Short mmCIF file of C-alpha atoms in Angstrom, two decimals:
data_model
loop_
_atom_site.label_atom_id
_atom_site.label_comp_id
_atom_site.label_asym_id
_atom_site.label_seq_id
_atom_site.Cartn_x
_atom_site.Cartn_y
_atom_site.Cartn_z
CA MET A 1 150.58 -70.14 4.86
CA THR A 2 149.30 -73.09 6.91
CA THR A 3 149.22 -76.72 5.77
CA HIS A 4 145.43 -76.52 5.58
CA SER A 5 145.67 -73.43 3.38
CA LEU A 6 148.07 -75.15 0.99
CA ARG A 7 145.86 -78.22 0.75
CA TRP A 8 142.78 -76.07 0.21
CA LEU A 9 144.48 -74.16 -2.60
CA ALA A 10 145.62 -77.31 -4.37
CA LEU A 11 142.22 -78.97 -4.17
CA HIS A 12 140.37 -75.76 -5.06
CA LEU A 13 142.41 -75.41 -8.25
CA ALA A 14 141.70 -79.02 -9.11
CA LEU A 15 138.00 -78.66 -8.30
CA ALA A 16 137.28 -75.57 -10.39
CA PRO A 17 137.64 -77.09 -13.88
CA ALA A 18 135.63 -80.15 -12.93
CA LEU A 19 132.71 -78.00 -11.85
CA LEU A 20 132.89 -75.37 -14.55
CA VAL A 21 133.15 -77.55 -17.63
CA GLY A 22 130.27 -80.02 -17.26
CA GLN A 23 128.16 -81.71 -19.91
CA THR A 24 124.49 -82.16 -20.65
CA ASN A 25 122.86 -84.49 -18.12
CA THR A 26 122.04 -87.48 -20.31
CA GLN A 27 122.03 -90.30 -17.75
CA PRO A 28 121.27 -90.72 -14.03
CA PRO A 29 124.16 -90.57 -11.55
CA VAL A 30 125.77 -93.81 -10.45
CA ASP A 31 126.33 -94.80 -6.82
CA LEU A 32 129.92 -95.31 -5.77
CA PRO A 33 130.86 -98.90 -4.86
CA HIS A 34 131.35 -99.82 -1.20
CA ASP A 35 135.12 -99.99 -1.67
CA SER A 36 135.29 -96.32 -2.69
CA GLY A 37 136.62 -95.32 0.72
CA SER A 38 133.39 -93.77 2.00
CA THR A 39 132.22 -94.91 5.42
CA GLY A 40 128.67 -93.80 4.66
CA ALA A 41 128.69 -91.53 7.71
CA ASP A 42 128.28 -88.44 5.55
CA GLY A 43 125.63 -89.95 3.27
CA PRO A 44 125.95 -91.93 0.03
CA LEU A 45 128.47 -90.60 -2.47
CA ILE A 46 127.46 -90.27 -6.12
CA ILE A 47 129.82 -90.03 -9.07
CA LEU A 48 129.30 -86.82 -11.02
CA GLU A 49 129.46 -87.86 -14.66
CA ASN A 50 127.66 -86.08 -17.50
CA GLN A 51 126.40 -83.47 -15.06
CA PRO A 52 125.60 -79.81 -15.88
CA GLY A 53 128.38 -77.26 -15.44
CA LEU A 54 128.24 -74.87 -12.49
CA ARG A 55 129.11 -71.19 -12.32
CA GLN A 56 129.60 -68.99 -9.26
CA LEU A 57 129.50 -71.81 -6.73
CA GLU A 58 131.64 -71.54 -3.59
CA SER A 59 133.91 -74.01 -1.85
CA ALA A 60 136.03 -74.25 1.30
CA TYR A 61 138.24 -76.68 3.18
CA ASP A 62 136.22 -78.83 5.60
CA PRO A 63 138.23 -79.45 8.81
CA SER A 64 135.80 -82.16 9.97
CA SER A 65 136.52 -84.40 6.96
CA GLY A 66 139.81 -83.10 5.57
CA ASN A 67 138.19 -82.59 2.15
CA ILE A 68 136.87 -79.69 0.09
CA VAL A 69 133.12 -79.02 0.31
CA ALA A 70 131.30 -76.94 -2.30
CA PHE A 71 127.73 -75.72 -2.52
CA GLY A 72 125.33 -74.13 -4.98
CA GLY A 73 126.10 -72.41 -8.24
CA GLU A 74 124.20 -71.45 -11.35
CA VAL A 75 123.56 -74.53 -13.44
CA GLU A 76 124.20 -74.60 -17.17
CA THR A 77 123.54 -77.37 -19.65
CA TYR A 78 123.88 -77.16 -23.39
CA SER A 79 120.23 -78.05 -23.89
CA THR A 80 118.58 -75.99 -21.12
CA PRO A 81 120.75 -73.09 -19.94
CA HIS A 82 120.32 -71.90 -16.34
CA VAL A 83 117.77 -74.61 -15.41
CA THR A 84 118.48 -77.75 -13.38
CA GLU A 85 116.72 -81.07 -13.79
CA GLU A 86 114.60 -80.07 -10.77
CA GLY A 87 113.45 -76.96 -12.65
CA MET A 88 115.48 -74.59 -10.47
CA ASP A 89 117.77 -71.80 -11.61
CA TYR A 90 120.31 -72.41 -8.85
CA SER A 91 121.73 -75.62 -7.47
CA HIS A 92 121.17 -76.74 -3.88
CA ARG A 93 123.65 -79.60 -4.16
CA THR A 94 126.50 -80.21 -1.76
CA LEU A 95 129.65 -81.47 -3.50
CA GLN A 96 132.83 -82.93 -2.06
CA TRP A 97 136.32 -83.21 -3.48
CA SER A 98 138.46 -85.89 -1.84
CA GLU A 99 141.25 -88.28 -2.78
CA HIS A 100 138.55 -90.36 -4.48
CA GLY A 101 137.54 -87.50 -6.78
CA LEU A 102 134.47 -85.29 -7.09
CA SER A 103 131.20 -86.56 -5.63
CA ARG A 104 127.78 -85.38 -4.57
CA LEU A 105 126.71 -85.72 -0.94
CA ASP A 106 123.10 -86.73 -0.40
CA VAL A 107 121.98 -84.53 2.51
CA ALA A 108 118.34 -84.07 3.55
CA VAL A 109 118.72 -80.59 5.08
CA HIS A 110 120.54 -77.94 3.08
CA PRO A 111 120.50 -74.21 2.24
CA THR A 112 118.33 -72.83 -0.55
CA GLY A 113 119.87 -73.09 -4.01
CA ARG A 114 122.04 -70.05 -4.72
CA ARG A 115 125.10 -68.62 -6.45
CA ALA A 116 127.71 -65.94 -5.66
CA HIS A 117 127.45 -66.59 -1.91
CA GLY A 118 130.26 -66.70 0.62
CA MET A 119 131.92 -69.76 2.17
CA ALA A 120 134.89 -69.89 4.52
CA THR A 121 136.71 -72.37 6.71
CA ASP A 122 136.45 -71.75 10.46
CA PRO A 123 139.31 -73.81 11.93
CA ALA A 124 138.65 -72.61 15.50
CA ARG A 125 135.25 -74.34 15.46
CA GLY A 126 136.10 -77.06 12.92
CA GLU A 127 133.40 -76.09 10.44
CA VAL A 128 132.59 -74.29 7.18
CA VAL A 129 130.49 -71.10 7.26
CA LEU A 130 128.10 -70.16 4.42
CA PHE A 131 126.38 -66.79 4.11
CA GLY A 132 124.06 -65.00 1.68
CA GLY A 133 124.15 -65.12 -2.10
CA ASP A 134 121.75 -64.73 -5.00
CA SER A 135 118.77 -67.10 -5.29
CA ALA A 136 115.69 -67.49 -7.48
CA ASP A 137 113.83 -65.40 -4.86
CA GLY A 138 116.45 -62.64 -4.67
CA LEU A 139 119.40 -61.81 -2.45
CA LEU A 140 119.84 -63.74 0.82
CA ASN A 141 121.40 -63.10 4.23
CA ASP A 142 121.03 -66.46 5.97
CA THR A 143 123.87 -68.19 7.82
CA TRP A 144 124.63 -71.93 7.68
CA VAL A 145 127.47 -74.10 8.95
CA TRP A 146 128.70 -77.42 7.54
CA LYS A 147 130.25 -79.88 10.00
CA ASP A 148 130.48 -83.67 10.24
CA GLY A 149 128.60 -84.16 6.97
CA ALA A 150 125.54 -82.03 7.81
CA TRP A 151 124.21 -78.50 7.30
CA THR A 152 122.85 -76.53 10.27
CA GLN A 153 121.12 -73.18 9.91
CA LYS A 154 122.10 -70.54 12.45
CA ASN A 155 119.76 -67.86 13.78
CA PRO A 156 122.03 -65.00 14.86
CA ALA A 157 120.64 -61.88 16.52
CA ASN A 158 122.55 -59.73 13.99
CA ALA A 159 123.51 -60.28 10.36
CA PRO A 160 124.83 -58.36 7.35
CA GLY A 161 122.28 -57.22 4.79
CA PRO A 162 121.31 -59.49 1.86
CA ARG A 163 124.10 -59.54 -0.74
CA SER A 164 126.07 -61.48 -3.35
CA HIS A 165 129.54 -61.42 -4.97
CA PHE A 166 131.60 -60.93 -1.82
CA GLU A 167 134.39 -62.78 -0.04
CA MET A 168 134.72 -64.32 3.43
CA VAL A 169 137.94 -65.43 5.12
CA TYR A 170 138.99 -66.61 8.58
CA CYS A 171 141.37 -64.24 10.39
CA ASP A 172 143.19 -64.52 13.71
CA PHE A 173 145.02 -61.30 14.52
CA SER A 174 146.50 -62.71 17.74
CA ASN A 175 149.42 -65.13 18.09
CA ASP A 176 147.56 -68.11 19.54
CA ASP A 177 147.55 -70.48 16.55
CA GLU A 178 144.05 -69.82 15.16
CA ALA A 179 142.33 -70.25 18.52
CA ASN A 180 140.42 -66.97 18.86
CA GLY A 181 139.81 -65.83 15.29
CA ALA A 182 136.62 -65.05 13.38
CA VAL A 183 135.31 -65.22 9.82
CA TYR A 184 135.39 -61.76 8.21
CA LEU A 185 133.13 -60.57 5.38
CA PHE A 186 133.47 -57.38 3.33
CA GLY A 187 131.22 -55.53 0.89
CA GLY A 188 129.33 -57.17 -1.96
CA PHE A 189 126.51 -56.46 -4.39
CA ARG A 190 123.25 -55.22 -2.86
CA GLY A 191 120.99 -55.07 -5.92
CA ALA A 192 120.87 -51.30 -6.41
CA GLY A 193 124.45 -50.62 -5.37
CA LEU A 194 127.39 -51.94 -3.37
CA PHE A 195 128.17 -52.53 0.28
CA GLY A 196 131.34 -51.20 1.93
CA ASP A 197 130.84 -52.72 5.38
CA LEU A 198 132.97 -55.21 7.30
CA TRP A 199 131.46 -57.93 9.50
CA LYS A 200 132.86 -60.80 11.57
CA TRP A 201 131.30 -64.13 12.59
CA ASP A 202 132.36 -65.59 15.95
CA GLY A 203 130.47 -68.87 15.64
CA THR A 204 127.33 -67.51 17.29
CA ASP A 205 126.59 -64.02 15.99
CA TRP A 206 127.63 -61.43 13.41
CA GLN A 207 129.17 -58.15 14.55
CA GLU A 208 129.79 -55.13 12.33
CA VAL A 209 133.33 -53.76 12.56
CA ASN A 210 133.25 -49.98 12.27
CA ASP A 211 136.25 -48.15 10.82
CA SER A 212 136.23 -44.65 9.33
CA GLY A 213 139.23 -45.51 7.14
CA ALA A 214 137.52 -48.39 5.33
CA PRO A 215 137.85 -48.88 1.55
CA PHE A 216 135.20 -47.72 -0.89
CA PRO A 217 132.27 -50.12 -1.43
CA ASN A 218 133.53 -53.04 -3.46
CA THR A 219 132.52 -56.33 -5.07
CA ARG A 220 134.19 -59.08 -7.16
CA TYR A 221 137.53 -58.57 -5.42
CA SER A 222 140.07 -61.05 -4.03
CA MET A 223 140.63 -61.38 -0.29
CA THR A 224 142.96 -63.53 1.83
CA PHE A 225 144.59 -63.60 5.26
CA ASP A 226 148.35 -63.21 5.57
CA SER A 227 148.98 -65.40 8.61
CA GLN A 228 152.65 -64.35 8.85
CA ARG A 229 152.00 -60.60 9.06
CA ARG A 230 148.46 -61.11 10.38
CA PHE A 231 146.84 -58.81 7.82
CA LEU A 232 143.56 -59.31 6.00
CA LEU A 233 144.43 -58.35 2.40
CA MET A 234 141.97 -57.22 -0.28
CA TYR A 235 142.94 -56.55 -3.90
CA GLY A 236 141.13 -55.24 -6.98
CA GLY A 237 137.44 -55.64 -7.57
CA GLN A 238 134.70 -53.63 -9.18
CA GLY A 239 133.72 -50.68 -7.05
CA PHE A 240 132.95 -47.55 -9.01
CA GLN A 241 135.37 -48.98 -11.60
CA ALA A 242 137.84 -51.84 -11.89
CA SER A 243 140.53 -51.27 -9.27
CA THR A 244 144.22 -51.95 -8.63
CA ALA A 245 143.98 -50.89 -5.00
CA MET A 246 145.29 -53.15 -2.25
CA TRP A 247 144.06 -52.75 1.31
CA ALA A 248 145.20 -54.33 4.56
CA PHE A 249 142.97 -54.74 7.60
CA ARG A 250 145.17 -55.05 10.70
CA GLY A 251 142.57 -56.01 13.27
CA ASP A 252 139.64 -54.31 14.97
CA THR A 253 141.89 -51.84 16.79
CA LEU A 254 144.29 -50.75 14.00
CA GLY A 255 141.73 -50.91 11.18
CA TRP A 256 142.32 -50.50 7.43
CA LEU A 257 145.43 -49.25 5.66
CA GLN A 258 145.72 -48.70 1.89
CA LEU A 259 148.94 -50.18 0.52
CA ARG A 260 150.85 -48.91 -2.47
CA ASP A 261 152.62 -51.22 -4.86
CA ASP A 262 154.03 -49.72 -8.05
CA ALA A 263 154.39 -53.23 -9.45
CA ALA A 264 150.78 -54.19 -8.78
CA PRO A 265 148.89 -56.37 -11.30
CA ALA A 266 146.69 -54.65 -13.88
CA ARG A 267 143.15 -53.60 -13.04
CA ARG A 268 140.81 -56.53 -12.77
CA GLU A 269 137.62 -57.89 -11.32
CA LEU A 270 136.15 -61.35 -10.71
CA GLU A 271 138.15 -63.16 -8.05
CA MET A 272 139.38 -66.74 -8.45
#
């Protein structure tokens, strides 16, 4: 596991409780003082105190700042469940977790508010990739990147279908130190069923990866990249039923392989 991966895991675990607990929004946010460590280059930072809790937001390590960036989520307050102070069901806020704590980034251009979308670090291009999710207007399949404190919408020629509750992870199946990898996306919820397709993002366009040995359609699973063995690993989820299956994707040429582990964890869904 790389140093970036270890830092991302530590900050992600610290970030989750702060975003999930929340309290009723009873007072306006307070600006951070000038000695907070912010240069102002990424917009004013705002302390998140007495803010609504968030569910099903996504986060990823931001190579351009060295911090964790998070976006979206379903907003809950004790007084008005599922509705933000702007009257929206889903948050369009960009949050950052740094050594100074959790803060909100004030950005003028941003994706539509959503939950259960995908976000992944792309170290080859020094950015964070966001795709899809569930919004007040339905499922989405737009692509955005976060870099240097700003969101930019991409307009690829190809894209996966609209979906939610899926995972994305950067994979480099070569041995060139993360230079030629891509962000991979698998499956997800499609409204009236599940997807079982695999796509990769190369920084410019999406390409579907065809493999006859692919797993069954799946959602709410866990997925990570084993950089030592160079396998994309997927465990569990909720396909036709909660699963204990573990699959390894070994690159576009070798494809998928189902792994057997008699000591596997119990059946489960809902990834971390």
